[in-house]
Short mmCIF file of C-alpha atoms and ligand atoms in Angstrom, two decimals:
data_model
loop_
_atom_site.label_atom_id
_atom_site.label_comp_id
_atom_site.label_asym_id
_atom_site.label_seq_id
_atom_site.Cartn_x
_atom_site.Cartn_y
_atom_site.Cartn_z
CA UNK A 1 265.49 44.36 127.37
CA UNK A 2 265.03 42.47 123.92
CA UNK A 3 264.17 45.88 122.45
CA UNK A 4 260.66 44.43 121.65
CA UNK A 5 257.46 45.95 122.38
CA UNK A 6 254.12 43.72 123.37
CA UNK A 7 250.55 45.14 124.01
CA UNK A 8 247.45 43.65 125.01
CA UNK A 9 243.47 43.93 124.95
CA UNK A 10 241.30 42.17 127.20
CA UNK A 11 237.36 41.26 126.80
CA UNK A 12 234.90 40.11 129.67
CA UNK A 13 235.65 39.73 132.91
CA UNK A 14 237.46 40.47 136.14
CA UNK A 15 239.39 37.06 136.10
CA UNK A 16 240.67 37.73 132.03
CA UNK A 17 242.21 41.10 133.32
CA UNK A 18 243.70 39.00 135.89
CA UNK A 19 245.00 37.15 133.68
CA UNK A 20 245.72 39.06 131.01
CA UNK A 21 248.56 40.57 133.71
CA UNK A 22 250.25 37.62 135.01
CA UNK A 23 250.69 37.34 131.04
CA UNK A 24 252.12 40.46 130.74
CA UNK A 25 254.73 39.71 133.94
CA UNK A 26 256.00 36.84 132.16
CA UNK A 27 256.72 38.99 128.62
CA UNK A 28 258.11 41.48 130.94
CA UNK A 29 260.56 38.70 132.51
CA UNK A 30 261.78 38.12 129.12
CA UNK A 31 262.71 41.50 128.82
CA UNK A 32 259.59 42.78 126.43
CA UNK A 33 258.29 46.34 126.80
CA UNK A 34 254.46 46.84 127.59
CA UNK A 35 252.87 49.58 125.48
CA UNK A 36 249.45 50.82 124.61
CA UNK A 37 247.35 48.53 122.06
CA UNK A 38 246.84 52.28 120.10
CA UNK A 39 250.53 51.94 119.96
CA UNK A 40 252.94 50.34 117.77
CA UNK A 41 253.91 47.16 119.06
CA UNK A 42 255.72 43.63 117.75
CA UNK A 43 253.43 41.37 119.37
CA UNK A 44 249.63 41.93 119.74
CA UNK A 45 247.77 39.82 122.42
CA UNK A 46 244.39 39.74 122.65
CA UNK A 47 242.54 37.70 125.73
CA UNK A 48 239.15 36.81 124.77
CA UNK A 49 236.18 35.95 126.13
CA UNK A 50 233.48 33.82 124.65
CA UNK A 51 230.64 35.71 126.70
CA UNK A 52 230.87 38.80 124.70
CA UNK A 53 228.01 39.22 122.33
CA UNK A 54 228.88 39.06 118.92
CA UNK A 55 232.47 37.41 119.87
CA UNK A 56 234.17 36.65 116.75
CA UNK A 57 232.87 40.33 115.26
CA UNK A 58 234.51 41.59 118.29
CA UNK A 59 237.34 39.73 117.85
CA UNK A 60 238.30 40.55 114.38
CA UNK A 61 237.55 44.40 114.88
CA UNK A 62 240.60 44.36 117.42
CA UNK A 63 242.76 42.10 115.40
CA UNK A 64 242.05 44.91 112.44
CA UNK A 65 242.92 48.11 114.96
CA UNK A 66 246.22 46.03 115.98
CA UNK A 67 247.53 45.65 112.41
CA UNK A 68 246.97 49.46 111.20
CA UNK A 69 248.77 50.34 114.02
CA UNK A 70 251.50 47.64 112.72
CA UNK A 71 250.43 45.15 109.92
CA UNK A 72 253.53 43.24 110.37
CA UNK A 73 252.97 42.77 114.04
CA UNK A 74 252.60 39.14 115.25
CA UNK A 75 248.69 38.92 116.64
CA UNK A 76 248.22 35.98 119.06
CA UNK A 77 245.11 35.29 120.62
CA UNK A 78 244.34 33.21 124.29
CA UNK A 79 241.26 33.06 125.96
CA UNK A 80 237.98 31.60 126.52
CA UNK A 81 236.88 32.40 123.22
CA UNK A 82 240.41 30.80 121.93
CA UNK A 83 239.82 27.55 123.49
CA UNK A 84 236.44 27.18 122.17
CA UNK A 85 236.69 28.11 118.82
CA UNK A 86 240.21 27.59 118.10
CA UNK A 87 240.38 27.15 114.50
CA UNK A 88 237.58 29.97 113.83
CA UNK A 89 240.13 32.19 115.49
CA UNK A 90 243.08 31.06 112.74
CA UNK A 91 241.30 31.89 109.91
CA UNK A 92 240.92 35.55 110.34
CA UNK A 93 242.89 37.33 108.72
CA UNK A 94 246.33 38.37 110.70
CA UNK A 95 246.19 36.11 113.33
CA UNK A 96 249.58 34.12 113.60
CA UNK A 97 248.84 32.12 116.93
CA UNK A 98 246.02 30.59 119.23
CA UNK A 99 246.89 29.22 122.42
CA UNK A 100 244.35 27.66 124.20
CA UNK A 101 243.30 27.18 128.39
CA UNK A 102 246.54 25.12 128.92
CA UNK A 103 248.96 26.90 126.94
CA UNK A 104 248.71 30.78 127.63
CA UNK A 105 250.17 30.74 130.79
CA UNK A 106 253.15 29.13 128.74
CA UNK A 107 252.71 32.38 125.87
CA UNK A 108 256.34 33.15 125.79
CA UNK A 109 257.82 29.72 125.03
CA UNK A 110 255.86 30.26 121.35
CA UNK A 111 258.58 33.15 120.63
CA UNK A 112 261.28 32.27 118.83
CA UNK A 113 259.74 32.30 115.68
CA UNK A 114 257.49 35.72 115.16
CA UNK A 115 257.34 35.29 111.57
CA UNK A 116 254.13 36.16 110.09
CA UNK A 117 252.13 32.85 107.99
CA UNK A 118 249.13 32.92 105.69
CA UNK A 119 247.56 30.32 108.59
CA UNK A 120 247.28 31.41 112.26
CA UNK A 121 248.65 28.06 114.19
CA UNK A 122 246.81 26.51 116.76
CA UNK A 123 247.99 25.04 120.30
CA UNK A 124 244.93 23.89 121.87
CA UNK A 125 243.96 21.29 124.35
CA UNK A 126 241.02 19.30 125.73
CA UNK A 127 239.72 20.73 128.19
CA UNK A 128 239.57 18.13 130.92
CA UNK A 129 243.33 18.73 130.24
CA UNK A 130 242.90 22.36 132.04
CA UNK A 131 243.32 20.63 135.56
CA UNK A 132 246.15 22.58 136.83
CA UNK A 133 246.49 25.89 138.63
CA UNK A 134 247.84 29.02 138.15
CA UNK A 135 247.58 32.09 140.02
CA UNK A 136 247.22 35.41 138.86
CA UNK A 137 246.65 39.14 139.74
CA UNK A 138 246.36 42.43 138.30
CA UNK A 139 248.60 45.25 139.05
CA UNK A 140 249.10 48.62 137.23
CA UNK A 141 246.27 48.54 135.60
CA UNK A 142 243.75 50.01 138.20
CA UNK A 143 243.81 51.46 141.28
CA UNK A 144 241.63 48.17 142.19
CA UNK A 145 243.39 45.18 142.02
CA UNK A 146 241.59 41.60 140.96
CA UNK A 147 243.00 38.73 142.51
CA UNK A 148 242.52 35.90 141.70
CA UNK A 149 241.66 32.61 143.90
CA UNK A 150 240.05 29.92 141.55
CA UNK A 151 239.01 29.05 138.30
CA UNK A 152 236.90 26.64 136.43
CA UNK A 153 233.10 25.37 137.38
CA UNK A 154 232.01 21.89 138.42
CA UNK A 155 228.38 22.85 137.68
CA UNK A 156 225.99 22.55 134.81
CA UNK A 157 224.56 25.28 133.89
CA UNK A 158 222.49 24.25 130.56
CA UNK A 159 223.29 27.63 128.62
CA UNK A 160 227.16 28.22 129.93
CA UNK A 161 230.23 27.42 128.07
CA UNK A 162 232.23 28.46 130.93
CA UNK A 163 233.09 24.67 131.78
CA UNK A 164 234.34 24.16 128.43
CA UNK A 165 236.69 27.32 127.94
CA UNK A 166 237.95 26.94 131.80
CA UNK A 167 238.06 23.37 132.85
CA UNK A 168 236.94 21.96 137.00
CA UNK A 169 236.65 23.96 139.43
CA UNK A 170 239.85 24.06 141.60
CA UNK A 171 241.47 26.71 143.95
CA UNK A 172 244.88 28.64 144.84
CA UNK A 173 246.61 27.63 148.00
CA UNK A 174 245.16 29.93 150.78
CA UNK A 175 249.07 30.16 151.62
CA UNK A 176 249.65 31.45 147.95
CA UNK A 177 246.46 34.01 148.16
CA UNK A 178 247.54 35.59 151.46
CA UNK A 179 250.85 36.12 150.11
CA UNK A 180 249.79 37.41 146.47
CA UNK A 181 247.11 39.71 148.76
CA UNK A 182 250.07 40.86 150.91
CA UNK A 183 252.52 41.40 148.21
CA UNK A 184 249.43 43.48 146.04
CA UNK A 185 248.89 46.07 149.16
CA UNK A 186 252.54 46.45 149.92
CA UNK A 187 252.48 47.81 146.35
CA UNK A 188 250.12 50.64 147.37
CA UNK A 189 246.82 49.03 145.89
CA UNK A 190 244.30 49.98 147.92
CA UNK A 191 241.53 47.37 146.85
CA UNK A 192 241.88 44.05 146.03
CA UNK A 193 238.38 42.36 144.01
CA UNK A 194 238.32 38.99 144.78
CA UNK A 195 237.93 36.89 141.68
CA UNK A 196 237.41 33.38 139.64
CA UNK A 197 234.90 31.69 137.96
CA UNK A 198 232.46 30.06 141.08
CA UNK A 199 234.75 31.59 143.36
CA UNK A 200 232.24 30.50 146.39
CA UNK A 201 233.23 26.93 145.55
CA UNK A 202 236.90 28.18 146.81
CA UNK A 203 238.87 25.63 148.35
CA UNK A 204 238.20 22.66 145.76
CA UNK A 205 240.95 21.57 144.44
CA UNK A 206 243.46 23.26 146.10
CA UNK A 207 245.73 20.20 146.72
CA UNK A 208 245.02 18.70 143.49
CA UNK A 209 242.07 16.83 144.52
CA UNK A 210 238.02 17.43 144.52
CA UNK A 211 238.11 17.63 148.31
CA UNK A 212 237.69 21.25 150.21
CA UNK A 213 240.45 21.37 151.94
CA UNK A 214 239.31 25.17 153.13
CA UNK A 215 236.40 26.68 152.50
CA UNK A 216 234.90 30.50 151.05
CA UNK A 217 234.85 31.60 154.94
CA UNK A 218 238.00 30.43 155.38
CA UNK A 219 239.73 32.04 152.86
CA UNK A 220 237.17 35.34 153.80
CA UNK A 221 238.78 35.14 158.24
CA UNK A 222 242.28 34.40 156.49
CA UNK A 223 242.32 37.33 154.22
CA UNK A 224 240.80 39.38 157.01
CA UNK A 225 243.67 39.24 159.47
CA UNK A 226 246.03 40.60 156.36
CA UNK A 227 248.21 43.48 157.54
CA UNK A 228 248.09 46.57 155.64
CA UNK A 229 245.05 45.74 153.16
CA UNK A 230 242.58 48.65 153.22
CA UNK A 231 239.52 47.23 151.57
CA UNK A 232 238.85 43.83 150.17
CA UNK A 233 235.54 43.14 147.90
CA UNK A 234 233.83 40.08 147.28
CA UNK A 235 232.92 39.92 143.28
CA UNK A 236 230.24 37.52 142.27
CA UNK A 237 229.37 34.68 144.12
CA UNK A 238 226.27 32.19 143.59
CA UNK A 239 223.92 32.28 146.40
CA UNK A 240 223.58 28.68 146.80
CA UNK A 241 227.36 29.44 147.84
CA UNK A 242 227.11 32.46 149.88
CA UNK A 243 226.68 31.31 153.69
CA UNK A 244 224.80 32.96 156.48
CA UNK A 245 227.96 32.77 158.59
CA UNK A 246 229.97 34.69 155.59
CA UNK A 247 227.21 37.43 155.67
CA UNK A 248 227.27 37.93 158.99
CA UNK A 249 231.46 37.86 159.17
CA UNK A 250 231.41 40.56 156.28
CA UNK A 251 228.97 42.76 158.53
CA UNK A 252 231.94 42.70 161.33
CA UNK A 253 234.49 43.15 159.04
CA UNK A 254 236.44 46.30 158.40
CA UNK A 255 238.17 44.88 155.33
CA UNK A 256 235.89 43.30 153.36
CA UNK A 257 233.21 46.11 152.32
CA UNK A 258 228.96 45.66 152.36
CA UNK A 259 229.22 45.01 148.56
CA UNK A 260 227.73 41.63 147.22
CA UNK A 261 226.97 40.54 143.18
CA UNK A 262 225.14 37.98 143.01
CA UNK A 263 223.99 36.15 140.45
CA UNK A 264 219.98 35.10 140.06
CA UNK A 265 219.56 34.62 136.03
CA UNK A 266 215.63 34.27 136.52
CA UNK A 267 213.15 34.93 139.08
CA UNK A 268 211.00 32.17 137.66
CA UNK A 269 211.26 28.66 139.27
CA UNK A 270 210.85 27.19 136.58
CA UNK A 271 213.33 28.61 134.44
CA UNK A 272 215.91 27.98 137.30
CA UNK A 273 215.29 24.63 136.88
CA UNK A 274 215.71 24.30 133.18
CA UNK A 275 219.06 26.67 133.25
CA UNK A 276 219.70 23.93 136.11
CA UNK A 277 220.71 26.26 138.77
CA UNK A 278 221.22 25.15 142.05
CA UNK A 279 218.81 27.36 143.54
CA UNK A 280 215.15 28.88 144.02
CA UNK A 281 214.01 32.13 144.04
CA UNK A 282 213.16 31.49 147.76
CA UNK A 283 216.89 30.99 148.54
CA UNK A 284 217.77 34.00 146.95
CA UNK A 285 215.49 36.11 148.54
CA UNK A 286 216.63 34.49 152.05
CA UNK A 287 220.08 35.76 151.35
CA UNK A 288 218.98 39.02 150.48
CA UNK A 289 216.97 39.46 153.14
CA UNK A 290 219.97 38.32 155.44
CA UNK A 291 222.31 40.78 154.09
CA UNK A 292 219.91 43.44 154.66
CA UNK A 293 219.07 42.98 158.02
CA UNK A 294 222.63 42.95 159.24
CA UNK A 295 223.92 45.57 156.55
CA UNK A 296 221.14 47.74 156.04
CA UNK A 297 223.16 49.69 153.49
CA UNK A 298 225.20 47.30 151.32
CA UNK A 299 225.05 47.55 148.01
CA UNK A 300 223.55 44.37 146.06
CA UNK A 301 224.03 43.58 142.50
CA UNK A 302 222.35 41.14 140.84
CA UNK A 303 222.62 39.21 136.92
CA UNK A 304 219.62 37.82 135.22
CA UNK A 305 219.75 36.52 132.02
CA UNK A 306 216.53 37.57 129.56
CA UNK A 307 215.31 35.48 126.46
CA UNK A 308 216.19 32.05 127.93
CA UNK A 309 214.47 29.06 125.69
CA UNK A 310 210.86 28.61 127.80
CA UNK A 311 210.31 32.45 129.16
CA UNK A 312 207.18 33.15 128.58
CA UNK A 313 205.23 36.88 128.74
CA UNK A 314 204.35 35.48 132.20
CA UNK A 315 207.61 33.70 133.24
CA UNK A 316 209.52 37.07 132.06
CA UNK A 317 207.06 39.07 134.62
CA UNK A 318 207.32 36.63 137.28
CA UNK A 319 211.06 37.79 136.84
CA UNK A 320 210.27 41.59 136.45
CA UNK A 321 208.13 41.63 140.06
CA UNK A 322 210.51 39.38 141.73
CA UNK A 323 213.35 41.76 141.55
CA UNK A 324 211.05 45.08 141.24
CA UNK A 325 209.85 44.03 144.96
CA UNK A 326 213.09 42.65 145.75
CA UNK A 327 215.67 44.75 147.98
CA UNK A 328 218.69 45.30 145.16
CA UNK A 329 220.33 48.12 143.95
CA UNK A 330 221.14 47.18 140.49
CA UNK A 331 221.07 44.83 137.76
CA UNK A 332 223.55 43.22 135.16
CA UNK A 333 221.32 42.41 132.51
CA UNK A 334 222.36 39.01 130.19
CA UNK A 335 220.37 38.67 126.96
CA UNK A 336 220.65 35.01 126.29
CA UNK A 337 222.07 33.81 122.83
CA UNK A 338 222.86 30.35 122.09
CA UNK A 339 225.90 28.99 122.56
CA UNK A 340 227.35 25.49 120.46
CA UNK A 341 227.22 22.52 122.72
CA UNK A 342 225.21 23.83 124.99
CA UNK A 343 221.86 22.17 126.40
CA UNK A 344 219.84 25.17 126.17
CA UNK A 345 220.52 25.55 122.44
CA UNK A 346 218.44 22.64 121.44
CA UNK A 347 215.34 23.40 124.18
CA UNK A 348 211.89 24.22 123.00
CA UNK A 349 210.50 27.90 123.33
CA UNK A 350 213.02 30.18 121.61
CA UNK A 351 212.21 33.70 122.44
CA UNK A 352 212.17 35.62 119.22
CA UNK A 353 215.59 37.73 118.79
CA UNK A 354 212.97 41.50 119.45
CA UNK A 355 211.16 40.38 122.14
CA UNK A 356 214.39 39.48 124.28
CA UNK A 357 215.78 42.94 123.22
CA UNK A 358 212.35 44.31 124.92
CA UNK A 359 212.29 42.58 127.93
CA UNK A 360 216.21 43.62 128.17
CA UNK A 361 215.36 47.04 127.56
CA UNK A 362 212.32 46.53 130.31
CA UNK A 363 215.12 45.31 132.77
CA UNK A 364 217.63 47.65 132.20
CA UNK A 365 215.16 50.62 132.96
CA UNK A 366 214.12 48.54 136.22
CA UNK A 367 218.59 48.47 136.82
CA UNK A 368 218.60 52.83 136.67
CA UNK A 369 215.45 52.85 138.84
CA UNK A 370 216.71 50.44 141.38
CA UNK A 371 220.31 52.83 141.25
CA UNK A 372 218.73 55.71 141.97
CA UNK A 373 216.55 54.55 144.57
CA UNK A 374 218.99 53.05 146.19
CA UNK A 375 221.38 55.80 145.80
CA UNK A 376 218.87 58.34 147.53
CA UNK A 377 218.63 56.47 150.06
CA UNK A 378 222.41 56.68 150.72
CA UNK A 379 222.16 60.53 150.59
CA UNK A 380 223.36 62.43 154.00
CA UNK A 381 225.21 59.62 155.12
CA UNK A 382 229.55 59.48 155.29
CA UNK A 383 231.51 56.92 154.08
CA UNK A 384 235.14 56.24 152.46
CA UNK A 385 235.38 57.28 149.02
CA UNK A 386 238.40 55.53 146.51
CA UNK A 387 239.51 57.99 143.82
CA UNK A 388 240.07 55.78 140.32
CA UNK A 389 243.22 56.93 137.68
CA UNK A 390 241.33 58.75 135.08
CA UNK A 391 240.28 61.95 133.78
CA UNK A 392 236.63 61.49 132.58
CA UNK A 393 235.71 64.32 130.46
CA UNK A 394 237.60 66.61 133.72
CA UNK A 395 236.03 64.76 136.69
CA UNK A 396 237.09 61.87 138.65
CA UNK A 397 235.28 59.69 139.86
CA UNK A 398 235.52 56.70 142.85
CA UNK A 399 233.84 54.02 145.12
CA UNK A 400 232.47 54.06 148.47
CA UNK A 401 232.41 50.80 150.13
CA UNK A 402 228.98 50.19 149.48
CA UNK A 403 229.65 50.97 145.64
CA UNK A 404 228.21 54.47 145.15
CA UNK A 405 229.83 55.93 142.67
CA UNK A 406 230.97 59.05 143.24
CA UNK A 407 232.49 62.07 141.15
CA UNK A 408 234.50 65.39 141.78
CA UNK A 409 236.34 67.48 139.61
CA UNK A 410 239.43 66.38 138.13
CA UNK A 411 242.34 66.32 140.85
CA UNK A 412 245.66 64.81 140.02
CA UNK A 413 246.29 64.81 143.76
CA UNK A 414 243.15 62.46 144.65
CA UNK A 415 243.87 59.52 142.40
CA UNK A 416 244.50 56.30 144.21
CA UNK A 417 243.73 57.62 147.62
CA UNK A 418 241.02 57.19 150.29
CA UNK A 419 238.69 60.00 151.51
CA UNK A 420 235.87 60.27 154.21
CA UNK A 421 233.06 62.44 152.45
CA UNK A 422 229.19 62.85 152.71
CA UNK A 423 226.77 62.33 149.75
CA UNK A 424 224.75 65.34 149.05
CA UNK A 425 223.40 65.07 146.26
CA UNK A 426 222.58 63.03 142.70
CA UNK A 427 223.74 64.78 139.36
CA UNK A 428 221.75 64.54 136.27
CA UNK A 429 224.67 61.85 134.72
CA UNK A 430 222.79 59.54 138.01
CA UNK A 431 226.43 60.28 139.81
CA UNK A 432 226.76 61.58 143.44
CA UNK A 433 228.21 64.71 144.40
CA UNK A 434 229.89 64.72 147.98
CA UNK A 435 231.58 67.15 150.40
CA UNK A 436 234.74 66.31 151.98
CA UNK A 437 233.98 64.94 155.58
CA UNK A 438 237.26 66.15 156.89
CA UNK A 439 239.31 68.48 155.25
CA UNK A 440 240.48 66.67 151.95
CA UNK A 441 242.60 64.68 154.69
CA UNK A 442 243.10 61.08 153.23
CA UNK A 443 242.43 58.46 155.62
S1 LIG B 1 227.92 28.47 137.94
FE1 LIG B 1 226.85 28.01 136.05
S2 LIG B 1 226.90 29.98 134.94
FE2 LIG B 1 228.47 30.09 136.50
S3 LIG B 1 230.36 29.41 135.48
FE3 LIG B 1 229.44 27.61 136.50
S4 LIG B 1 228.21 26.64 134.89
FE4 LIG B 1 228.64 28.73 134.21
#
């Protein structure tokens, strides 16, 4: 123990929490102790994402919250958002240190000097520089784990920055992901989320090369024959990725659960092709369709971005009735803004700033009727429920396989452990009430 005391915040997604705890291993190897971010603490890091609406607001609301708690605290940011926009980062006020995509895996070599300056300093990179690996997982955290498998994109997308915060795509060693998945369930995590940026592009890169050396499915059968995992989930995957022959191994599988996110953006052709996705809406709909017929109850989430440069009234409808007759059960709804060095920020047909907050608002009523439906149709049937860590207002709540979410009173005794139950019934809050399927007996 140095008798010094590190927190951290994460923003955006699955892969930064990830992250954000293979971070806080190495600060733990150097004998730091991990506390709350509410609590006083001699080094603040926050891991940001540049996908967050209103990022750098964001950013320096937490940066404030860190110093009240301790304004002579050292504040060091990493992150998506850090390798973008580096020097933005510096300037605000009580930020010592930005490390960007190359150096935060490196955070604890930047120690030996936590005094504070007037000028945050700035150890940034380009990012074709990002072409190295490094694995990660969370632990601790969650009752969930995310693990993750590969990072970076290869692909185009005209309105992502994603390429330029993360770098190519390449992979983790399938040797180095079976271990990291064994050594997470020997640690009593019931769930491990699989995770990375395109993470159905898995395999690229993973000997230093742009070859596959293995591919999605392979990883999917390897991770599959894992002793002791109880339940593996697939996060989001693009569906030019997701194979028939993955589908159909999930369906057989009694690891990996019917649960599939997958991202569409638009249901209008045309906007696919001017986001320059690798896809049509006919391809989607194919995969959908295959999921359903050999898992008539998984769960599928879906993202679409609104207010992309060229959506029309009847474009944005096209969208609307695509996914209103589509077979989903809920959405993640994007509202585009433009991003710097981006393609899509310079294209004709900006969507005024209140009509993408209506059509968002449109979608996001067409996310809690797609929920429901699909949740009533779930009713009367028994599955394995996993109780989360927290008391919500004195309930718990948890996850069957197929993502129903699920609540109870608050019992210390359920957290972290898996339970057969029946769904009853839908509460006003859109949750499902259960009854234990056999005796409170985990399983
Ligand atoms: S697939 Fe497209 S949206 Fe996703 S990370 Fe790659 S470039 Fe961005």
């Amino acid at each position: 123990m140095n008798n010094k005391k590190v927190a951290f915040y994460t923003l955006g997604c699955k892969l930064n929490f990830s992250e954000t705890s293979t971070i806080a291993r190495s600060f733990r190897e150097e004998g730091f102790e991990r506390v709350e971010f509410t609590e006083e603490a001699d080094i603040y890091v926050i891991n940001t994402c540049s996908v967050t609406d209103n990022a750098d607001k964001r950013f320096k609301t937490i940066v404030k919250q860190a110093q009240k708690v301790n304004e002579d605290a050292f504040v060091i940011a990493v992150g998506c958002y850090a390798q973008l926009k580096p020097e933005e980062l510096a300037d605000v006020n009580g930020v010592d240190l930005v490390l960007g995509a190359t150096e935060k895996f490196k955070i604890t070599n930047y120690l030996n000097d936590l005094t504070k300056n007037d000028l945050g300093e700035v150890h940034s990179c380009e990012i074709d520089e990002a072409d190295f690996y490094v694995g990660a997982y969370s632990i601790g955290d969650r009752t969930r784990a995310f693990l993750k498998v590969q990072d970076g994109c290869d692909y185009k997308c005209t309105y992502c920055t994603i390429p330029l915060a993360r770098g190519i795509s390449r992979s983790d060693k399938l040797e180095n992901v079976l271990n990291n998945a064994a050594e997470i369930s020997a640690k009593g995590i019931k769930e491990i989320v699989l995770t990375g940026v395109n993470i159905g592009d898995y395999g690229k890169g993973e000997f230093g090369n742009k070859k596959h050396e293995h591919t999605f499915l392979d990883l999917v059968k390897a991770l599959d024959e894992v002793d002791g995992i109880e339940r593996l989930r697939i996060s989001s995957i693009e569906p030019n990725l997701l194979k028939n022959e993955t589908i159909d191994f999930v369906a057989e599988s009694n690891t990996f659960v019917p649960h599939f996110h997958i991202p569409l953006q638009s249901g209008s052709d045309d906007l696919l092709k001017l986001m320059k996705r690798r896809y049509m809406s006919g391809l989607y709909s194919d995969r959908v369709g295959q999921i359903k017929e050999v898992m008539p109850n998984a769960c599928i989430g879906v993202d679409v971005i609104v207010g992309f440069p060229g959506e029309t009234e009847e474009r944005f409808l096209e969208t609307y009735n695509y996914l209103n007759e589509l077979d989903i059960s809920y959405l993640h709804v994007f509202t585009y803004s433009e991003r710097d060095n981006t393609p899509a920020a310079d294209m004709e047909g900006v969507v005024p700033t209140k009509v993408r907050k209506k059509r968002s608002k449109m979608l996001r009523g067409l996310s809690a009727k797609k929920r429901r439906a699909f949740y009533e149709s779930q009713l009367g049937n028994t599955y394995t429920v996993l109780f989360e860590g927290e008391n919500k207002e004195g309930y718990i709540h948890g996850f069957t396989e197929n993502y129903v979410k699920v609540k109870a009173p608050w019992d210390p005794g359920l957290v972290n452990t898996l339970h057969q139950i029946e769904l009853t019934s839908i509460d006003e809050d859109g949750l499902v009430r259960f009854e234990f399927a056999s005796e409170k007996v985990a399983v």
